[in-house]
Coordinates of C-alpha atoms in Angstrom, one line a residue:
Chain A
X1 CA 145.6 11.7 -57.2
X2 CA 148.4 13.7 -58.7
X3 CA 146.3 16.9 -58.7
X4 CA 145.3 16.5 -55.1
X5 CA 148.9 15.9 -54.0
X6 CA 150.1 19.1 -55.8
X7 CA 148.3 21.0 -53.0
X8 CA 150.6 19.2 -50.5
X9 CA 153.9 20.0 -52.3
X10 CA 157.0 21.3 -50.5
X11 CA 156.8 24.5 -52.5
X12 CA 153.2 25.1 -51.3
X13 CA 154.2 24.2 -47.7
X14 CA 157.2 26.7 -47.9
X15 CA 154.9 29.5 -49.1
X16 CA 152.0 28.8 -46.7
X17 CA 153.9 27.7 -43.5
X18 CA 157.5 29.0 -43.0
X19 CA 156.9 32.0 -45.3
X20 CA 153.3 32.3 -44.3
X21 CA 151.8 31.9 -40.9
X22 CA 155.1 31.3 -39.1
X23 CA 156.8 34.3 -40.7
X24 CA 158.1 36.6 -38.0
X25 CA 157.5 34.1 -35.2
X26 CA 160.0 32.7 -32.6
X27 CA 159.2 29.3 -31.3
X28 CA 155.7 29.7 -32.8
X29 CA 154.8 33.0 -31.0
X30 CA 155.6 36.7 -31.5
X31 CA 159.2 37.6 -30.6
X32 CA 159.5 38.8 -27.0
X33 CA 156.2 37.2 -25.7
X34 CA 156.6 35.6 -22.3
X35 CA 154.7 33.2 -20.2
X36 CA 152.4 35.4 -18.1
X37 CA 153.2 35.8 -14.4
X38 CA 150.7 33.4 -12.7
X39 CA 151.9 30.5 -14.9
X40 CA 155.5 31.0 -13.6
X41 CA 154.9 32.3 -10.1
X42 CA 151.8 30.3 -9.0
X43 CA 153.2 26.8 -8.0
X44 CA 149.9 25.0 -8.8
X45 CA 149.3 26.7 -12.2
X46 CA 153.0 26.2 -13.1
X47 CA 152.8 22.5 -12.2
X48 CA 149.6 22.1 -14.3
X49 CA 151.1 23.9 -17.2
X50 CA 154.2 21.6 -17.1
X51 CA 152.0 18.5 -16.8
X52 CA 149.9 19.3 -19.8
X53 CA 152.9 20.5 -21.9
X54 CA 154.7 17.2 -21.2
X55 CA 151.7 15.3 -22.7
X56 CA 152.1 17.6 -25.8
X57 CA 155.8 16.7 -26.1
X58 CA 155.0 13.0 -25.8
X59 CA 152.3 13.2 -28.4
X60 CA 154.5 15.2 -30.8
X61 CA 157.5 12.8 -30.3
X62 CA 155.2 10.0 -31.4
X63 CA 154.0 12.0 -34.4
X64 CA 157.6 12.7 -35.4
X65 CA 158.5 9.1 -35.2
X66 CA 155.4 8.1 -37.1
X67 CA 155.6 10.6 -39.9
X68 CA 159.4 10.0 -40.6
X69 CA 158.9 6.3 -40.3
X70 CA 156.1 6.4 -42.9
X71 CA 158.2 8.0 -45.6
X72 CA 159.9 4.7 -46.4
X73 CA 156.6 2.9 -46.5
X74 CA 154.8 5.4 -48.8
X75 CA 153.9 4.0 -52.2
X76 CA 154.6 7.1 -54.3
X77 CA 157.1 10.0 -54.5
X78 CA 154.5 12.7 -53.9
X79 CA 153.3 11.1 -50.6
X80 CA 157.0 10.8 -49.5
X81 CA 157.5 14.5 -50.2
X82 CA 154.3 15.5 -48.3
X83 CA 155.4 13.3 -45.3
X84 CA 158.8 15.1 -45.4
X85 CA 156.9 18.4 -44.7
X86 CA 154.9 16.7 -41.9
X87 CA 158.1 15.3 -40.4
X88 CA 159.5 18.8 -40.1
X89 CA 156.1 20.2 -38.8
X90 CA 156.2 17.5 -36.0
X91 CA 159.8 18.2 -35.2
X92 CA 158.9 21.9 -34.9
X93 CA 156.1 21.0 -32.5
X94 CA 158.5 18.9 -30.4
X95 CA 160.8 21.9 -30.3
X96 CA 158.3 24.6 -29.4
X97 CA 156.6 22.5 -26.7
X98 CA 160.0 21.6 -25.3
X99 CA 160.9 25.3 -25.3
X100 CA 157.7 26.0 -23.4
X101 CA 158.9 23.6 -20.7
X102 CA 162.1 25.6 -20.5
X103 CA 160.1 28.8 -20.4
X104 CA 158.2 27.4 -17.4
X105 CA 161.5 27.0 -15.6
X106 CA 162.3 23.3 -16.3
X107 CA 166.1 23.1 -16.4
X108 CA 167.6 21.7 -19.6
X109 CA 169.4 19.0 -17.6
X110 CA 166.1 17.8 -16.1
X111 CA 164.1 17.7 -19.3
X112 CA 164.0 13.9 -19.8
X113 CA 163.4 13.2 -16.2
X114 CA 160.5 15.7 -16.1
X115 CA 159.0 14.1 -19.2
X116 CA 159.4 10.6 -17.7
X117 CA 157.8 11.7 -14.4
X118 CA 154.8 13.3 -16.0
X119 CA 154.2 11.3 -19.2
X120 CA 150.7 9.7 -19.0
X121 CA 151.2 5.9 -19.3
X122 CA 148.0 5.6 -21.3
X123 CA 149.3 8.2 -23.8
X124 CA 152.5 6.2 -24.1
X125 CA 150.4 3.1 -24.9
X126 CA 148.4 5.1 -27.4
X127 CA 151.7 5.9 -29.1
X128 CA 152.9 2.3 -29.0
X129 CA 149.8 1.0 -30.8
X130 CA 150.5 3.5 -33.7
X131 CA 154.3 3.0 -33.8
X132 CA 153.8 -0.8 -34.0
X133 CA 152.1 -0.3 -37.4
X134 CA 154.7 2.2 -38.5
X135 CA 157.5 -0.3 -37.6
X136 CA 155.8 -2.9 -39.8
X137 CA 155.8 -0.3 -42.7
X138 CA 152.0 -0.6 -42.9
X139 CA 151.4 2.7 -44.7
X140 CA 147.5 2.5 -44.8
X141 CA 147.1 1.7 -41.1
X142 CA 150.0 4.1 -40.2
X143 CA 148.4 7.1 -42.0
X144 CA 144.9 6.3 -40.5
X145 CA 146.5 6.1 -37.0
X146 CA 148.7 9.1 -37.5
X147 CA 146.8 11.5 -39.7
X148 CA 143.2 10.7 -38.6
X149 CA 143.3 9.4 -35.1
X150 CA 146.4 11.1 -33.5
X151 CA 146.1 14.3 -35.5
X152 CA 142.3 14.4 -35.0
X153 CA 142.8 14.1 -31.3
X154 CA 145.6 16.7 -31.3
X155 CA 143.5 19.1 -33.4
X156 CA 140.6 19.1 -30.9
X157 CA 142.9 19.2 -27.8
X158 CA 144.8 22.1 -29.2
X159 CA 141.6 24.0 -30.1
X160 CA 140.3 23.5 -26.5
X161 CA 143.7 24.6 -25.1
X162 CA 143.8 27.6 -27.5
X163 CA 140.3 28.7 -26.2
X164 CA 141.5 28.3 -22.6
X165 CA 144.6 30.4 -23.2
X166 CA 143.4 33.0 -25.6
X167 CA 142.8 35.7 -22.9
X168 CA 145.0 34.5 -20.2
X169 CA 148.2 33.4 -22.0
X170 CA 148.6 35.0 -25.4
X171 CA 152.1 33.6 -25.9
X172 CA 150.9 30.0 -25.6
X173 CA 147.7 30.7 -27.6
X174 CA 149.9 32.0 -30.5
X175 CA 152.1 28.9 -30.3
X176 CA 149.0 26.7 -30.4
X177 CA 147.4 28.6 -33.4
X178 CA 150.4 27.6 -35.6
X179 CA 150.2 24.0 -34.6
X180 CA 146.4 24.0 -35.3
X181 CA 147.1 25.3 -38.8
X182 CA 149.6 22.4 -39.3
X183 CA 147.3 19.8 -37.9
X184 CA 144.5 20.9 -40.3
X185 CA 146.8 20.2 -43.2
X186 CA 147.8 16.8 -41.8
X187 CA 144.2 15.7 -41.2
X188 CA 143.4 16.8 -44.8
X189 CA 146.2 14.7 -46.3
X190 CA 145.0 11.7 -44.3
X191 CA 141.5 11.9 -45.5
X192 CA 142.4 12.6 -49.1
X193 CA 145.1 10.1 -49.5
X194 CA 143.7 7.2 -47.6
X195 CA 140.2 6.9 -49.1
X196 CA 141.5 5.5 -52.4
X197 CA 144.0 3.2 -50.6
X198 CA 141.2 1.7 -48.4
X199 CA 139.2 1.0 -51.6
X200 CA 142.2 -0.8 -53.1
X201 CA 142.8 -2.8 -49.8
X202 CA 139.4 -3.5 -48.2
X203 CA 141.0 -6.5 -46.5
X204 CA 142.9 -4.1 -44.2
X205 CA 139.7 -2.6 -42.7
X206 CA 139.2 -5.0 -39.7
X207 CA 142.8 -4.5 -38.6
X208 CA 142.6 -0.7 -39.0
X209 CA 139.3 -0.6 -37.1
X210 CA 140.9 -2.6 -34.2
X211 CA 143.8 -0.2 -34.1
X212 CA 141.4 2.8 -34.0
X213 CA 139.4 1.2 -31.2
X214 CA 142.5 0.5 -29.2
X215 CA 143.9 4.0 -29.8
X216 CA 140.6 5.5 -28.8
X217 CA 140.5 3.6 -25.6
X218 CA 144.0 4.8 -24.5
X219 CA 143.1 8.3 -25.5
X220 CA 139.9 8.3 -23.3
X221 CA 142.0 6.8 -20.5
X222 CA 144.5 9.6 -20.9
X223 CA 141.7 12.2 -20.7
X224 CA 140.3 10.4 -17.6
X225 CA 143.7 10.5 -15.8
X226 CA 144.3 14.1 -16.7
X227 CA 140.9 15.3 -15.4
X228 CA 141.0 13.1 -12.3
X229 CA 144.1 15.0 -11.3
X230 CA 142.2 18.3 -11.6
X231 CA 142.7 20.8 -8.7
X232 CA 140.1 20.8 -5.9
X233 CA 137.1 23.0 -6.1
X234 CA 138.7 25.3 -3.5
X235 CA 141.9 25.7 -5.6
X236 CA 139.8 26.3 -8.7
X237 CA 137.9 29.0 -7.0
X238 CA 141.2 30.6 -6.0
X239 CA 142.5 30.5 -9.6
X240 CA 139.2 31.9 -10.9
X241 CA 139.5 34.8 -8.6
X242 CA 143.2 35.4 -9.6
X243 CA 142.5 35.3 -13.3
X244 CA 139.2 37.2 -13.1
X245 CA 137.5 37.7 -16.5
X246 CA 140.5 36.4 -18.4
X247 CA 139.8 32.9 -17.1
X248 CA 136.2 33.0 -18.3
X249 CA 136.3 31.2 -21.6
X250 CA 133.8 29.4 -23.8
X251 CA 134.4 26.3 -25.8
X252 CA 131.8 24.2 -27.7
X253 CA 129.1 26.5 -26.2
X254 CA 130.1 25.8 -22.6
X255 CA 131.7 28.2 -20.1
X256 CA 134.8 26.2 -19.1
X257 CA 135.4 28.2 -15.9
X258 CA 132.0 27.3 -14.4
X259 CA 131.7 23.6 -15.2
X260 CA 133.0 20.6 -13.3
X261 CA 136.2 19.0 -14.7
X262 CA 134.3 15.8 -15.4
X263 CA 132.0 17.8 -17.7
X264 CA 135.0 19.2 -19.6
X265 CA 136.4 15.7 -19.9
X266 CA 133.1 14.4 -21.3
X267 CA 132.8 17.4 -23.7
X268 CA 136.4 16.9 -25.0
X269 CA 135.9 13.1 -25.4
X270 CA 132.6 13.5 -27.2
X271 CA 134.0 16.2 -29.5
X272 CA 137.0 14.1 -30.5
X273 CA 135.0 10.9 -31.0
X274 CA 132.4 12.8 -33.1
X275 CA 135.3 14.0 -35.3
X276 CA 136.7 10.5 -35.6
X277 CA 133.4 9.1 -36.7
X278 CA 133.0 11.8 -39.3
X279 CA 136.6 11.5 -40.7
X280 CA 136.8 7.7 -40.6
X281 CA 133.4 7.6 -42.4
X282 CA 134.8 9.7 -45.2
X283 CA 137.7 7.3 -45.8
X284 CA 135.4 4.2 -45.6
X285 CA 136.3 3.0 -42.1
X286 CA 133.6 2.1 -39.7
X287 CA 134.2 3.8 -36.3
X288 CA 134.5 1.3 -33.5
X289 CA 133.4 2.4 -30.0
X290 CA 136.0 1.7 -27.4
X291 CA 135.2 0.4 -23.9
X292 CA 134.9 3.5 -21.7
X293 CA 137.8 3.4 -19.2
Chain B
X1 CA 185.1 40.3 -34.2
X2 CA 182.3 37.8 -33.8
X3 CA 179.4 38.9 -31.6
X4 CA 179.2 36.2 -28.8
X5 CA 175.5 37.0 -28.4
X6 CA 174.5 36.2 -31.9
X7 CA 177.3 34.5 -33.8
X8 CA 176.7 30.8 -33.4
X9 CA 180.4 30.0 -33.8
X10 CA 181.2 32.0 -30.6
X11 CA 178.8 29.8 -28.6
X12 CA 179.9 27.2 -26.1
X13 CA 179.7 23.6 -27.7
X14 CA 176.4 22.6 -26.0
X15 CA 174.7 25.9 -27.0
X16 CA 176.1 25.7 -30.5
X17 CA 174.6 22.3 -31.0
X18 CA 171.3 23.3 -29.5
X19 CA 171.2 26.3 -31.8
X20 CA 172.3 24.9 -35.2
X21 CA 170.3 21.7 -34.9
X22 CA 167.0 23.6 -34.3
X23 CA 164.0 24.3 -36.6
X24 CA 164.5 28.0 -35.8
X25 CA 168.1 27.9 -37.2
X26 CA 166.9 26.0 -40.4
X27 CA 164.1 28.5 -40.8
X28 CA 166.4 31.5 -40.7
X29 CA 169.0 29.8 -43.0
X30 CA 166.6 28.8 -45.8
X31 CA 164.6 32.0 -45.6
X32 CA 167.6 33.9 -47.0
X33 CA 167.9 31.9 -50.2
X34 CA 164.5 30.2 -50.8
X35 CA 162.0 33.1 -50.2
X36 CA 162.4 34.5 -53.7
X37 CA 162.4 31.2 -55.6
X38 CA 159.7 28.9 -56.9
X39 CA 160.8 25.3 -57.3
X40 CA 164.4 26.5 -56.8
X41 CA 164.3 29.0 -59.7
X42 CA 164.6 32.8 -59.3
X43 CA 161.9 34.7 -61.2
X44 CA 164.3 36.7 -63.3
X45 CA 166.3 33.7 -64.5
X46 CA 165.8 33.3 -68.3
X47 CA 165.0 30.0 -70.1
X48 CA 167.6 28.9 -72.6
X49 CA 166.6 26.6 -75.3
X50 CA 168.5 23.3 -75.4
X51 CA 168.9 21.2 -78.5
X52 CA 167.6 17.7 -78.5
X53 CA 170.9 16.0 -77.6
X54 CA 171.6 18.4 -74.8
X55 CA 168.1 18.1 -73.4
X56 CA 168.3 14.3 -73.5
X57 CA 171.7 14.3 -71.7
X58 CA 170.4 16.7 -69.0
X59 CA 167.3 14.5 -68.5
X60 CA 169.5 11.5 -67.8
X61 CA 171.6 13.5 -65.4
X62 CA 168.6 14.9 -63.5
X63 CA 167.1 11.4 -63.3
X64 CA 170.2 10.3 -61.6
X65 CA 170.2 13.3 -59.2
X66 CA 166.6 12.2 -58.4
X67 CA 167.9 8.7 -57.5
X68 CA 170.5 10.3 -55.2
X69 CA 167.9 12.6 -53.6
X70 CA 165.4 9.8 -53.1
X71 CA 168.2 7.8 -51.3
X72 CA 168.9 10.9 -49.2
X73 CA 165.2 11.4 -48.4
X74 CA 164.7 7.8 -47.4
X75 CA 168.0 7.6 -45.6
X76 CA 167.4 10.8 -43.6
X77 CA 163.9 9.8 -42.6
X78 CA 165.0 6.4 -41.5
X79 CA 167.8 8.0 -39.5
X80 CA 165.3 10.1 -37.4
X81 CA 164.2 6.8 -35.7
X82 CA 167.7 5.8 -34.7
X83 CA 169.1 9.3 -33.8
X84 CA 170.5 9.3 -30.3
X85 CA 168.8 12.4 -29.0
X86 CA 166.1 15.1 -29.5
X87 CA 168.4 17.6 -31.1
X88 CA 169.8 15.2 -33.8
X89 CA 166.2 14.1 -34.5
X90 CA 165.1 17.7 -35.0
X91 CA 168.1 18.4 -37.3
X92 CA 167.5 15.3 -39.3
X93 CA 163.8 16.4 -39.7
X94 CA 165.1 19.6 -41.3
X95 CA 167.3 17.5 -43.5
X96 CA 164.3 15.3 -44.5
X97 CA 162.4 18.3 -45.8
X98 CA 165.5 19.6 -47.5
X99 CA 165.9 16.3 -49.3
X100 CA 162.2 16.2 -50.2
X101 CA 162.6 19.7 -51.6
X102 CA 165.6 18.7 -53.7
X103 CA 163.6 15.8 -55.1
X104 CA 160.7 18.1 -55.8
X105 CA 162.7 20.8 -57.6
X106 CA 164.5 18.2 -59.7
X107 CA 161.2 16.5 -60.7
X108 CA 159.8 19.9 -61.5
X109 CA 162.8 20.7 -63.7
X110 CA 162.2 17.4 -65.5
X111 CA 158.7 18.5 -66.1
X112 CA 159.9 21.8 -67.5
X113 CA 162.0 19.8 -69.9
X114 CA 158.9 18.0 -71.2
X115 CA 159.3 14.7 -69.3
X116 CA 155.7 13.5 -68.9
X117 CA 156.3 10.7 -66.5
X118 CA 159.4 11.4 -64.4
X119 CA 159.1 8.3 -62.2
X120 CA 159.2 6.0 -65.3
X121 CA 162.0 7.9 -66.8
X122 CA 164.1 7.7 -63.6
X123 CA 163.6 3.9 -63.6
X124 CA 164.8 3.7 -67.2
X125 CA 167.8 5.9 -66.8
X126 CA 169.1 5.2 -63.3
X127 CA 172.8 4.4 -62.9
X128 CA 173.4 0.9 -61.5
X129 CA 176.2 2.2 -59.3
X130 CA 174.0 4.8 -57.8
X131 CA 171.2 2.2 -57.2
X132 CA 173.7 -0.1 -55.5
X133 CA 174.9 2.8 -53.3
X134 CA 171.3 3.6 -52.4
X135 CA 170.6 0.0 -51.4
X136 CA 173.8 -0.2 -49.2
X137 CA 172.9 3.1 -47.5
X138 CA 169.3 2.0 -46.7
X139 CA 170.7 -1.4 -45.4
X140 CA 172.9 0.5 -43.0
X141 CA 169.9 2.6 -41.9
X142 CA 167.7 -0.5 -41.6
X143 CA 170.5 -2.2 -39.5
X144 CA 170.2 0.8 -37.1
X145 CA 174.0 1.4 -37.4
X146 CA 174.0 5.1 -36.6
X147 CA 177.6 5.9 -37.2
X148 CA 177.9 4.0 -40.4
X149 CA 174.6 5.3 -41.8
X150 CA 175.3 8.9 -40.9
X151 CA 178.8 8.5 -42.5
X152 CA 177.3 7.0 -45.7
X153 CA 174.6 9.6 -45.8
X154 CA 176.0 12.9 -44.5
X155 CA 179.6 12.5 -45.4
X156 CA 179.8 10.2 -48.5
X157 CA 176.6 11.0 -50.3
X158 CA 176.4 14.6 -49.4
X159 CA 180.1 15.2 -50.4
X160 CA 179.4 13.4 -53.7
X161 CA 176.3 15.6 -54.4
X162 CA 178.1 18.8 -53.3
X163 CA 181.1 18.1 -55.6
X164 CA 179.1 17.1 -58.6
X165 CA 176.4 19.7 -58.3
X166 CA 179.0 22.5 -57.9
X167 CA 180.9 21.2 -61.0
X168 CA 177.7 20.9 -63.0
X169 CA 176.5 24.4 -62.0
X170 CA 179.5 26.0 -63.6
X171 CA 178.4 24.9 -67.1
X172 CA 174.6 24.4 -66.6
X173 CA 171.8 26.4 -68.3
X174 CA 170.6 29.2 -66.0
X175 CA 167.5 27.5 -64.6
X176 CA 169.3 24.3 -63.8
X177 CA 172.1 26.3 -62.3
X178 CA 169.7 28.1 -59.9
X179 CA 168.2 24.8 -58.8
X180 CA 171.7 23.2 -58.2
X181 CA 173.1 26.2 -56.3
X182 CA 170.0 26.2 -54.0
X183 CA 170.6 22.5 -53.3
X184 CA 174.4 23.0 -52.7
X185 CA 173.6 25.5 -49.9
X186 CA 171.6 22.9 -48.1
X187 CA 174.3 20.3 -48.6
X188 CA 176.8 22.5 -46.7
X189 CA 174.5 22.3 -43.6
X190 CA 174.1 18.5 -43.9
X191 CA 177.9 18.0 -44.3
X192 CA 178.5 20.2 -41.3
X193 CA 176.2 18.0 -39.2
X194 CA 177.9 14.8 -40.3
X195 CA 181.3 16.2 -39.6
X196 CA 180.3 17.5 -36.2
X197 CA 178.4 14.4 -35.2
X198 CA 181.1 11.9 -36.3
X199 CA 184.1 14.2 -35.5
X200 CA 183.4 14.0 -31.7
X201 CA 183.1 10.2 -31.9
X202 CA 186.3 9.8 -33.9
X203 CA 188.2 11.7 -31.3
X204 CA 187.4 9.2 -28.6
X205 CA 187.1 5.9 -30.6
X206 CA 189.9 4.7 -32.8
X207 CA 187.8 1.6 -33.7
X208 CA 185.1 3.9 -35.2
X209 CA 187.7 5.3 -37.6
X210 CA 188.8 1.9 -38.8
X211 CA 185.2 0.7 -39.2
X212 CA 184.2 3.8 -41.2
X213 CA 187.3 3.5 -43.3
X214 CA 186.2 0.0 -44.4
X215 CA 182.8 1.4 -45.3
X216 CA 184.4 4.2 -47.3
X217 CA 186.6 1.7 -49.2
X218 CA 183.4 -0.3 -50.0
X219 CA 181.4 2.7 -51.2
X220 CA 184.1 4.8 -53.0
X221 CA 184.0 2.6 -56.2
X222 CA 180.2 3.0 -56.5
X223 CA 180.5 6.8 -55.8
X224 CA 183.3 7.3 -58.3
X225 CA 181.6 5.2 -61.0
X226 CA 178.3 7.2 -60.5
X227 CA 180.4 10.4 -60.7
X228 CA 182.1 9.3 -63.9
X229 CA 178.8 8.4 -65.6
X230 CA 177.3 11.8 -64.7
X231 CA 180.3 13.7 -66.0
X232 CA 180.2 11.7 -69.2
X233 CA 176.6 12.7 -69.7
X234 CA 177.5 16.3 -69.0
X235 CA 180.1 16.2 -71.8
X236 CA 183.1 16.6 -69.4
X237 CA 186.2 15.4 -71.3
X238 CA 187.5 12.0 -70.1
X239 CA 190.8 13.7 -69.1
X240 CA 189.0 16.1 -66.7
X241 CA 186.8 13.6 -65.0
X242 CA 189.4 12.3 -62.5
X243 CA 189.7 15.8 -61.2
X244 CA 186.1 15.9 -60.0
X245 CA 186.6 12.4 -58.5
X246 CA 189.7 13.7 -56.7
X247 CA 187.6 16.8 -55.5
X248 CA 185.1 14.3 -54.0
X249 CA 187.9 12.4 -52.3
X250 CA 189.5 15.6 -51.1
X251 CA 186.2 16.8 -49.7
X252 CA 185.8 13.5 -47.7
X253 CA 189.4 13.8 -46.5
X254 CA 188.9 17.4 -45.4
X255 CA 186.1 16.1 -43.2
X256 CA 188.7 13.9 -41.5
X257 CA 188.0 10.6 -43.3
X258 CA 190.6 9.2 -45.6

């Protein structure tokens, strides 16, 4: 275990993250990059950007509470020190996504009310399931919930959003690429550290599997809500015309501009669940299918 | 004259807090003094051979620094949950990683000194006073007492570490000196946060001052005892030890607590 954890030291983190891929960035993107015009001037695109960014802030606030809360539950010093780096990663994500809300024109004085207005209730419940384990100082369940389920979901959502923004909003794509690099490290820690703990505590499996099933349900419900509120076909056609070729992006082999929102929802859900199955299997947890909302 | 566009001290209070509590500010601050180091040591710093007795005393001292830094790591991470707003949560997250780094560089130094199992060594050599302080700090955090916990952590503990590490750095071997001076630079930021956070509350609440005063009277004997034990290990003559204790008390007083 000691050897594997040396790859998660603070020294390594300093060299690879703040002094590595974040070097020369400002709020995660190149200095001077701005939100491109349609995201600020087009009311519908701006509102959609604010809605989706609020969900990122809500998810990252949950991740910050979970990773800091797990430090005192960690069974060894090296895990505590790794979680210290994750705590700061999550705080940085809260900061850069909050900054994006300001960049989209949300006044600082309205931040909390905008978050309350747009936060998806199912995402809030997803967070509550995880934070209940963290509050009980349940390290094994907490790390599975945080570093495999929450981070696994975030990783795929960020990758999809990165693909959608790569041509049309380089500033936000750059912001996302730093967070994707962070999430990759977090998921890696979860897989590597938890496998041995599950073997030591097989009695915890049923409870962890229930938690994963509940979190998966609320995640799917969040996706369903988000895509149900997608713009009408007419609005989408207008946006496609405005963005032109820049809006034509491919993700998981599908052209996202030409498919129905319900298809994107299914593609996203299937991608995340497939990842869950794979990663949970690696740590010895049997994936539990949630009821489809 | 300070440039009001870039000098944070020229900012209005709200903008000042937004700026200095951010990841971006932390990032710029540590970049200056950590980018050339590995585990807190500058590449050009020479190793100096210690004799067995010196080495043994240094191991005991470093083990106790690890107890203090573990208390600080667990305290700061617990404080994130009870912090009253986003900016204090973000600042405390930077402090969490600072405290984790301090623990890591001290453990690494123990490894350099040939300690094969630092965790077992720490358990064996830990000062009772420091362990009692750690327990009390974590009780305050677990009790979700924000003012008392931030006082114990960012004023009392940080002032103790700041004073002792600075005093130790003056006589330490070059590698230990590098490590300690890097830590002291972080402690300044942490103390500034505690002073700012509590200073505003003290101005408007006389009862807070009375309450924190009682906590200080409870913790001071533990802090001064831990300080004395460390200085004894460092070979500081008994006659000079009260001076370091007074420096700690003066540091706390300068922050407005006495």
